[in-house]
Coordinates of C-alpha atoms (C1' of nucleotides) in Angstrom, one line a residue:
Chain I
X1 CA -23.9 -90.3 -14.5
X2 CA -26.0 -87.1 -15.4
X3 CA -22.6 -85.8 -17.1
X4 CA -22.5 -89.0 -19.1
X5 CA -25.8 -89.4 -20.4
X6 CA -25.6 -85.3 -20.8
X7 CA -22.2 -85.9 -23.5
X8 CA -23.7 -89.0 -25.1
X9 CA -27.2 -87.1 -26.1
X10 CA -28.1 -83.9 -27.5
X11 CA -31.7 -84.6 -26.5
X12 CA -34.0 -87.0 -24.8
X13 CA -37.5 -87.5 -27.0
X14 CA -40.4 -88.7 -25.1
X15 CA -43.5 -90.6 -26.8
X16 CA -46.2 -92.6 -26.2
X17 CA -50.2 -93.1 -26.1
X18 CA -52.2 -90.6 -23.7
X19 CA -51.9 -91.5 -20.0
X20 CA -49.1 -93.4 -20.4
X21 CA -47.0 -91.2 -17.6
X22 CA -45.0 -89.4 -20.4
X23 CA -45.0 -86.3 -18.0
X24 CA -43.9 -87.5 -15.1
X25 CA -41.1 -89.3 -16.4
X26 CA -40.0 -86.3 -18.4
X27 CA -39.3 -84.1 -15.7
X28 CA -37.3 -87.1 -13.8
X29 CA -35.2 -87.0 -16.2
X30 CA -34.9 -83.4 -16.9
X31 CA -34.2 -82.9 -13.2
X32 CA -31.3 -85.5 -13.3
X33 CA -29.7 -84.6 -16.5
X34 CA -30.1 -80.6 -16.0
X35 CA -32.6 -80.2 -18.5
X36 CA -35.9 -78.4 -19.8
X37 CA -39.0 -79.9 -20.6
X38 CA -40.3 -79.2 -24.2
X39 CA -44.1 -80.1 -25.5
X40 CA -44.9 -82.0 -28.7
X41 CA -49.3 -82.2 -27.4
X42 CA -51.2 -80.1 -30.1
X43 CA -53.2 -80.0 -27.8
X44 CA -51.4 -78.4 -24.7
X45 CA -50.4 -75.7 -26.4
X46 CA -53.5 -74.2 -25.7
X47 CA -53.8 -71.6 -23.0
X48 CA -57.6 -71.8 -22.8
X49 CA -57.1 -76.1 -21.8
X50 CA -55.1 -76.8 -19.0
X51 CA -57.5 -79.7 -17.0
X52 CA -58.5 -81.0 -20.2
X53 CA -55.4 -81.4 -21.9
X54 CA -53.8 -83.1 -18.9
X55 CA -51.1 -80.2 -19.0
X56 CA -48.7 -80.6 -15.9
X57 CA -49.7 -78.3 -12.9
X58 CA -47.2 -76.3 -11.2
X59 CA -46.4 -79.1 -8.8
X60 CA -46.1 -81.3 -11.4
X61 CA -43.4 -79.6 -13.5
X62 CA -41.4 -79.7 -10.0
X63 CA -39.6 -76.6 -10.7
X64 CA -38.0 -77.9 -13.6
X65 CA -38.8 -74.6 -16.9
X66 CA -41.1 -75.8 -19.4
X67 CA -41.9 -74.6 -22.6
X68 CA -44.5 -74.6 -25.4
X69 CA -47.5 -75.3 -22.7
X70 CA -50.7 -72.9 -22.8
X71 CA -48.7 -70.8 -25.0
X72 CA -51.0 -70.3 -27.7
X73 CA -54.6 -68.8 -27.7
X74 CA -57.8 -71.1 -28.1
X75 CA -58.4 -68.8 -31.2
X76 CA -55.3 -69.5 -33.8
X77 CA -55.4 -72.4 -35.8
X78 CA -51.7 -73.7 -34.5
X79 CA -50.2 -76.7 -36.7
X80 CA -47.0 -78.6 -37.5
X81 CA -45.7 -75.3 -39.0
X82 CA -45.9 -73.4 -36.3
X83 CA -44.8 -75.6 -33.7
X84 CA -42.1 -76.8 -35.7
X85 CA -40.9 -73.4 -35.3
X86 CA -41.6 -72.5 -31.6
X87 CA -39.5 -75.8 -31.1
X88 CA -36.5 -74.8 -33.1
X89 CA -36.2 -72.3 -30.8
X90 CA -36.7 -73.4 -27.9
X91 CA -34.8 -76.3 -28.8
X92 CA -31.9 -73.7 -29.5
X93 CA -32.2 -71.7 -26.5
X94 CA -31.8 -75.0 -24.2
X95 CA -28.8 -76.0 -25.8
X96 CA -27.6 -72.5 -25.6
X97 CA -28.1 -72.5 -22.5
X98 CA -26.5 -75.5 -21.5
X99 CA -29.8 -77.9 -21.2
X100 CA -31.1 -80.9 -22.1
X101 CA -33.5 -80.5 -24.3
X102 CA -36.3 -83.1 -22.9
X103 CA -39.5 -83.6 -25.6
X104 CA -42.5 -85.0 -24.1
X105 CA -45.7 -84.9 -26.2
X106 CA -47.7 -87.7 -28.1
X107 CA -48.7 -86.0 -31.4
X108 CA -47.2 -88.0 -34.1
X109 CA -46.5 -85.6 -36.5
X110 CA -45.1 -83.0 -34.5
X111 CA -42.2 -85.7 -33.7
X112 CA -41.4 -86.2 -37.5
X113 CA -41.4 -82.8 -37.9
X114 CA -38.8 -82.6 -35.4
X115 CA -36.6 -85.9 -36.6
X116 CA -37.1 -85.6 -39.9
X117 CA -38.3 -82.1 -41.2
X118 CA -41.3 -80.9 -42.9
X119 CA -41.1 -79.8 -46.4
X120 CA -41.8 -76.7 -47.4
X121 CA -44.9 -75.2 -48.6
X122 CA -46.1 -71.8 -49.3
X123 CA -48.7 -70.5 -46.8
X124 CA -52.2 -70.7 -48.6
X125 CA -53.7 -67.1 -48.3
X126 CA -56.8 -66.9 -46.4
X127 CA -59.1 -66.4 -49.1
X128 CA -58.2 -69.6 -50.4
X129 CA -59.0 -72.0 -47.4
X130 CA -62.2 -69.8 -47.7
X131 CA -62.8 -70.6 -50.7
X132 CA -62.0 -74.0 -50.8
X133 CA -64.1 -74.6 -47.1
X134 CA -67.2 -72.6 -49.2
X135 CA -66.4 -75.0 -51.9
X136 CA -66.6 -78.1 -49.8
X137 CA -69.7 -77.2 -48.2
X138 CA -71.7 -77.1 -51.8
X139 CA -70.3 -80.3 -53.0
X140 CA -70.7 -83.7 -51.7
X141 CA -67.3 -85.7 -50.8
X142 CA -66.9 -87.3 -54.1
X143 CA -67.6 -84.0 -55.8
X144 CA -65.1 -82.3 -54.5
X145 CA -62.5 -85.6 -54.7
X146 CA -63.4 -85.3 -58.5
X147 CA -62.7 -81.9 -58.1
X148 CA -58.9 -82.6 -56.7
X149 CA -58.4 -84.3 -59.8
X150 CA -59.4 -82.5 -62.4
X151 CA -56.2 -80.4 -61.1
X152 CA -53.7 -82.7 -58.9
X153 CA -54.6 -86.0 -60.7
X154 CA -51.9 -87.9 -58.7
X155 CA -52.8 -86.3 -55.5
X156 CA -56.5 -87.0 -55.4
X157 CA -55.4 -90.8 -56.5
X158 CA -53.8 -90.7 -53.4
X159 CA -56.6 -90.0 -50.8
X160 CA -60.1 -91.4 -50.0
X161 CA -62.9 -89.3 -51.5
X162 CA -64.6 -89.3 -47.5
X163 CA -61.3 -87.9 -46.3
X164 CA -62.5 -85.0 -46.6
X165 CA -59.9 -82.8 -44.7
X166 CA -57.0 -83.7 -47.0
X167 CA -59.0 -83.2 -50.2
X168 CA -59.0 -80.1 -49.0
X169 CA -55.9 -79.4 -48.0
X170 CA -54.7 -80.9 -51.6
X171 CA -56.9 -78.6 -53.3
X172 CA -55.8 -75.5 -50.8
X173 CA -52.4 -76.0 -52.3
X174 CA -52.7 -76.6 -56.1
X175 CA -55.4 -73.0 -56.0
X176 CA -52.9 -71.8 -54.3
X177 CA -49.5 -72.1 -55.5
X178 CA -50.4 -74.2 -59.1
X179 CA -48.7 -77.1 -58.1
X180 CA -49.3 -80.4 -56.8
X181 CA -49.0 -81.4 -52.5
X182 CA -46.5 -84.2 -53.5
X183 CA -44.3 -81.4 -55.7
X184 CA -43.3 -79.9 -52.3
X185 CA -42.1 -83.0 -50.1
X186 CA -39.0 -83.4 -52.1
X187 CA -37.6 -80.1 -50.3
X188 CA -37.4 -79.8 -46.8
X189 CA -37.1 -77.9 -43.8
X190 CA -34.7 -79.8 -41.5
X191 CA -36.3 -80.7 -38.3
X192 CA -34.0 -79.3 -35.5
X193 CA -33.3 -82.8 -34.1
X194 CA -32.0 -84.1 -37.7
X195 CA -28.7 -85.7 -37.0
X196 CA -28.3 -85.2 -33.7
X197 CA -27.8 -87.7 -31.0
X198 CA -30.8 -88.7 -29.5
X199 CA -32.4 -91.6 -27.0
X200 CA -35.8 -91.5 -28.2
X201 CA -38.2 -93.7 -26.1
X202 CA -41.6 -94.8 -26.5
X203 CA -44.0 -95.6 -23.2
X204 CA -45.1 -98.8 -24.5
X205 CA -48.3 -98.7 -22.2
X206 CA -50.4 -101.8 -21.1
X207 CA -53.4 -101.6 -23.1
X208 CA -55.9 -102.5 -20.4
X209 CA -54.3 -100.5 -18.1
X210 CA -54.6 -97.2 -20.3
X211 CA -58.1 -97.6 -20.8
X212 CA -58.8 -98.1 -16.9
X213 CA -56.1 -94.7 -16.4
X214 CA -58.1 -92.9 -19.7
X215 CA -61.6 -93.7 -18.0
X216 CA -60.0 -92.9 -14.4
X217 CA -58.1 -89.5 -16.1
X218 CA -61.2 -87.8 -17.4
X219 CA -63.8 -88.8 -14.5
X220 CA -61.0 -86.9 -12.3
X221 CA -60.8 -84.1 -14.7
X222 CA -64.1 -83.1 -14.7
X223 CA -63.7 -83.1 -10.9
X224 CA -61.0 -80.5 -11.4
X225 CA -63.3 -78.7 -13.2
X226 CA -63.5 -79.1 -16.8
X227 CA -66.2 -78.6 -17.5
X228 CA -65.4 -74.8 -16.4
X229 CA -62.8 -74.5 -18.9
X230 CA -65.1 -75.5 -21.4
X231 CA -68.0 -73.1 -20.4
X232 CA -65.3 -70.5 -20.8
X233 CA -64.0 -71.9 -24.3
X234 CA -67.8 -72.3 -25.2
X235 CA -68.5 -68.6 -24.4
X236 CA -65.5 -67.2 -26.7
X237 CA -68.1 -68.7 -29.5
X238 CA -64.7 -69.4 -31.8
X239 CA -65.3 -71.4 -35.0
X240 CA -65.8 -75.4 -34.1
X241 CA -63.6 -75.8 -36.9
X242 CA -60.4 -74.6 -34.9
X243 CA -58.3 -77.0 -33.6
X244 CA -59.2 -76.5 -29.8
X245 CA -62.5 -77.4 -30.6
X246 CA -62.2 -80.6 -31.0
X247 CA -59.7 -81.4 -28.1
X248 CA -61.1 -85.0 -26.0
X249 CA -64.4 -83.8 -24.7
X250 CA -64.8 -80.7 -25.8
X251 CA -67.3 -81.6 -28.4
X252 CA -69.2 -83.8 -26.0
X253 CA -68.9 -80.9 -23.4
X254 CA -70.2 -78.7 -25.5
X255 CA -73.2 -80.7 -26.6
X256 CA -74.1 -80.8 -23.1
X257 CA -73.7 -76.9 -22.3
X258 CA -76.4 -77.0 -25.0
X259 CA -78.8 -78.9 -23.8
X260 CA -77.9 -81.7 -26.4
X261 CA -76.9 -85.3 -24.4
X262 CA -76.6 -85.3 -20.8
X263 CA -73.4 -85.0 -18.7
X264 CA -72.9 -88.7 -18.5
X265 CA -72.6 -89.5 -22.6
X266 CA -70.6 -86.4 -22.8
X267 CA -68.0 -88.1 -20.6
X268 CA -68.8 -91.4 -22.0
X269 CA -67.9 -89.7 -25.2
X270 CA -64.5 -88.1 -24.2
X271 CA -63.5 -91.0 -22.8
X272 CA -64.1 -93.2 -26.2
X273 CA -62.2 -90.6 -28.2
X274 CA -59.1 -90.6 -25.6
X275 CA -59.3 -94.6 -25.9
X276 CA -59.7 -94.4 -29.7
X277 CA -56.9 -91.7 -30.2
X278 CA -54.8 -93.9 -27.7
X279 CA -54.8 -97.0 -30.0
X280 CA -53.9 -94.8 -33.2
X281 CA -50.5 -93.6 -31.8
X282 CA -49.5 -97.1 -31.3
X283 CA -50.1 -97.2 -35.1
X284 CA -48.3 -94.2 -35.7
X285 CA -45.1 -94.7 -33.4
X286 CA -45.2 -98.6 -34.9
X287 CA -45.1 -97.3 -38.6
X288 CA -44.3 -93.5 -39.4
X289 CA -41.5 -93.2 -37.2
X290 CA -38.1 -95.7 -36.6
X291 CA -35.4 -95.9 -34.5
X292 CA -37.3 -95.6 -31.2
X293 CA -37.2 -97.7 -28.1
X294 CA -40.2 -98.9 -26.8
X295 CA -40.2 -99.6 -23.2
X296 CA -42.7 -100.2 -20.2
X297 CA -43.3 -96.9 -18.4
X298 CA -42.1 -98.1 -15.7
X299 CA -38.5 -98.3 -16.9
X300 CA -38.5 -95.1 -18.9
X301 CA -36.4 -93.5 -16.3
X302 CA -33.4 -96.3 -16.2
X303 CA -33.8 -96.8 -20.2
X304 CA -31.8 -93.6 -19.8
X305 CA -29.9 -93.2 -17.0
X306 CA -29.1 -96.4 -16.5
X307 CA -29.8 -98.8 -13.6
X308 CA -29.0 -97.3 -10.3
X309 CA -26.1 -98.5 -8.0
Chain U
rG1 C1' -102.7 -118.0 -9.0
rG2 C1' -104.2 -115.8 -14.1
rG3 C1' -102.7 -113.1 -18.7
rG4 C1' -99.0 -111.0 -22.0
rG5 C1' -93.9 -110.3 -23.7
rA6 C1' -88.7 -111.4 -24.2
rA7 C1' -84.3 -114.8 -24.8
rU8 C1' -79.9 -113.7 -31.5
rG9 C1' -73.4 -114.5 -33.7
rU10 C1' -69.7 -117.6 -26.5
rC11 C1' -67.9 -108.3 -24.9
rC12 C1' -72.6 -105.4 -25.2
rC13 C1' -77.0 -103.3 -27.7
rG14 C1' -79.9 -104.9 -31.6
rA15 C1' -82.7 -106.2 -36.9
rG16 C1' -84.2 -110.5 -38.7
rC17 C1' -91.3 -112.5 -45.1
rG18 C1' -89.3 -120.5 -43.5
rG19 C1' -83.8 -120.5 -47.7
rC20 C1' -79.1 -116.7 -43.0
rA21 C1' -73.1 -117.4 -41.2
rA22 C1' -77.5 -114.1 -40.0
rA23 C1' -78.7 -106.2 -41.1
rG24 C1' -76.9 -102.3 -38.1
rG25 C1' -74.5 -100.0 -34.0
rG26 C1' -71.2 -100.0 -29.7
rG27 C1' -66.8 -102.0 -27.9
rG28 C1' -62.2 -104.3 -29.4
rC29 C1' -58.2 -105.2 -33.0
rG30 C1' -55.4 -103.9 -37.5
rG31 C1' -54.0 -100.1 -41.0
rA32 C1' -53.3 -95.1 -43.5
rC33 C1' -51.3 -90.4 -42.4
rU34 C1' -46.4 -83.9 -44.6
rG35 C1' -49.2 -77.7 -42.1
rU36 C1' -56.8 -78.7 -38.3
rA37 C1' -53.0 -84.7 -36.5
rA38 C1' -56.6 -85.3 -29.3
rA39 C1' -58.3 -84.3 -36.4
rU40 C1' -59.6 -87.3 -40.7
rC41 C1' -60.0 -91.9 -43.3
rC42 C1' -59.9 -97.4 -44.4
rG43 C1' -60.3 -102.7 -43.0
rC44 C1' -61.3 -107.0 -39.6
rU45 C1' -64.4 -108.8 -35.6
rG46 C1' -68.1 -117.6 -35.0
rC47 C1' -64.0 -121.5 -36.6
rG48 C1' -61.1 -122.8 -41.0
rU49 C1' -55.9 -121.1 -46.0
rA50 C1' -60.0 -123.6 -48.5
rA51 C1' -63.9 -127.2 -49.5
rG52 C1' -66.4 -126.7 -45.4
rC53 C1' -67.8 -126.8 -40.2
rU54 C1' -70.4 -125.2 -35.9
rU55 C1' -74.2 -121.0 -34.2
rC56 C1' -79.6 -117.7 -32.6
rG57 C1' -82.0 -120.0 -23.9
rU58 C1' -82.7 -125.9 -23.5
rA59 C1' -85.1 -130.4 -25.4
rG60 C1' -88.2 -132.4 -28.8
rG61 C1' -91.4 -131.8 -33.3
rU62 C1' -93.4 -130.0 -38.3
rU63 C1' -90.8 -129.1 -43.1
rC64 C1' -86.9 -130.5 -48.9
rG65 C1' -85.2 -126.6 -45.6
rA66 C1' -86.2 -123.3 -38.9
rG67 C1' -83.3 -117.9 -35.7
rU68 C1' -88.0 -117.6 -38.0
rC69 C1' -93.8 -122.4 -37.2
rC70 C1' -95.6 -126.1 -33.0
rU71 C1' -94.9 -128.4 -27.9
rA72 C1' -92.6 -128.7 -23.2
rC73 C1' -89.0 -126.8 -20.0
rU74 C1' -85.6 -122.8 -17.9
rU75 C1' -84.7 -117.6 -16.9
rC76 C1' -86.1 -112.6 -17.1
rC77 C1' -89.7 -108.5 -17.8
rC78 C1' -94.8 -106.4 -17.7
rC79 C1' -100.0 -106.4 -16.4
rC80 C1' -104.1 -108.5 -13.4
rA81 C1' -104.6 -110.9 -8.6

RNA sequence: GGGGGAAUGUCCCGAGCGGCAAAGGGGGCGGACUGUAAAUCCGCUGCGUAAGCUUCGUAGGUUCGAGUCCUACUUCCCCCA
């Protein structure tokens, strides 16, 4: 059986909304098919978040190596990019190694990055993004959208003045490299999982079941102390722009540390965000990305190995 | 026992000069998405494709017209006893 599924698949992709058991099922099947365990979370990258960011304990990874958990400090602003490349490799060394690559994670784009590439785009030097965040900090949303246009017509046509974060990231690009967002996406980086065989499933989760796990999930967190995690993330006094800043209930966390809402609406308000961020991967996985099977958690484990003798 | 206040769109909170299918928010649902993606943004949320139909605790009344005014009743809250 394990050798079976091991010659028909060069990796097993794992998706689904938050809470849908993702984990769990990823090390079953690394532990039958002699694999490894690889994250797509942007958020359990971070070393500073492990309660928070419902990264698997010891116990929970059941012996079985995983890789691209904790592995990046609270303090770097981590994106597709870099994971992207952390996953080529440790795609690479699996399969060197003779394992399974097994991807768990639920960030969208870090999956199409994988499947389908990412183009390529010049790093914008820091005194760019600084210029443009000074920039976007004078002038009001539609300001700066007029802005975008004035230099990426097509671009700025593109996006909603209140998106603010990718009017920015538009105007990061043209300042810095002269040409348009849209010029780069004809020339990509090959994701490391473009063309090969892969079972990719999707933990199509009962929605009133997720919510009672999401509520469930974060009330139990806090008993495993997250809030202690955030006190420490809170003392490091990063920027709130970075990324870990803004992981489900930090924010709210924060606000309480400060003397802002009480404990209970900054659970109340991690919980919303998780329940909220649940019902826009079904978006995503529904639209931006094909080919995927969408089954019940339940059956996650047979959808791949088959149904047991 | 006396006095005062409140009941709003079949999830919740909540605004509402007599012209209102009824502000706003939450929640829910749908959608967008290429380097901050657990972020950011957009739309829908009484029924109906539409003309239109049916709503504001209940029953009456005043009025061209009532969620808005009057009467009674029901429930809840507060104060005095």
């Amino acid at each position: 059986m394990s050798r079976a599924t091991l010659e028909k698949f060069d990796a097993i992709v794992i998706a689904g909304p938050t809470a849908s058991g993702k984990s769990a099922a990823a090390v079953v099947l690394a532990r039958a098919l002699n694999g490894v365990v690889i994250n797509a979370d942007s958020m359990q990258v971070y070393r500073d978040l492990h309660v928070l960011t419902a990264r698997p304990t010891p116990e929970e990874e059941g012996g079985i190596p995983h890789h691209l958990f904790g592995h990046v400090d609270g303090a770097v602003n981590y994106s597709v990019g870099y994971y992207l490349k952390d996953a080529t490799a440790a795609i690479a060394d699996a399969w060197q190694a003779g394992k399974l690559p097994v991807i768990a994670g639920g960030t969208g784009l870090y999956f199409k990055a994988l499947v389908e590439g990412l183009s390529d785009i010049p790093p914008v030097p820091e005194e760019v993004r600084a210029a443009v965040r000074a920039l976007a900090e004078t002038l009001s949303a539609e300001a700066l959208h007029a802005h975008l246009a004035v230099r990426d017509a097509a671009g700025a046509a593109r996006l909603n003045p209140a998106d603010s974060p990718r009017v920015q990231r538009a105007l990061e690009v043209v300042e810095a490299t002269g040409k348009s967002l849209a010029s780069f996406h004809d020339n990509r980086t090959p994701g490391p999982l473009v063309g090969k065989r892969l079972k990719k499933l999707f933990l199509d989760a009962d929605r009133d079941l997720l919510r009672s796990r999401i509520n469930a999930r974060f009330e139990k967190m806090m008993a495993e102390g997250a809030l202690d995690e955030v006190r420490a993330l809170h003392a490091r006094r990063l920027d709130p722009l970075l990324p870990v800043m803004r992981a489900h209930g930090v924010p709210g966390l924060i606000d309480y540390l400060e003397g802002r809402v009480s404990l209970e609406d900054a659970i109340t308000r991690g919980q919303a965000d998780t329940r909220r961020y649940a019902k826009r991967q079904f978006t995503w996985f529904r639209h931006q990305l094909e080919g995927w099977d969408w089954v019940k958690p339940a059956d996650a484990v047979e959808a791949v190995l088959g149904r047991p003798a």
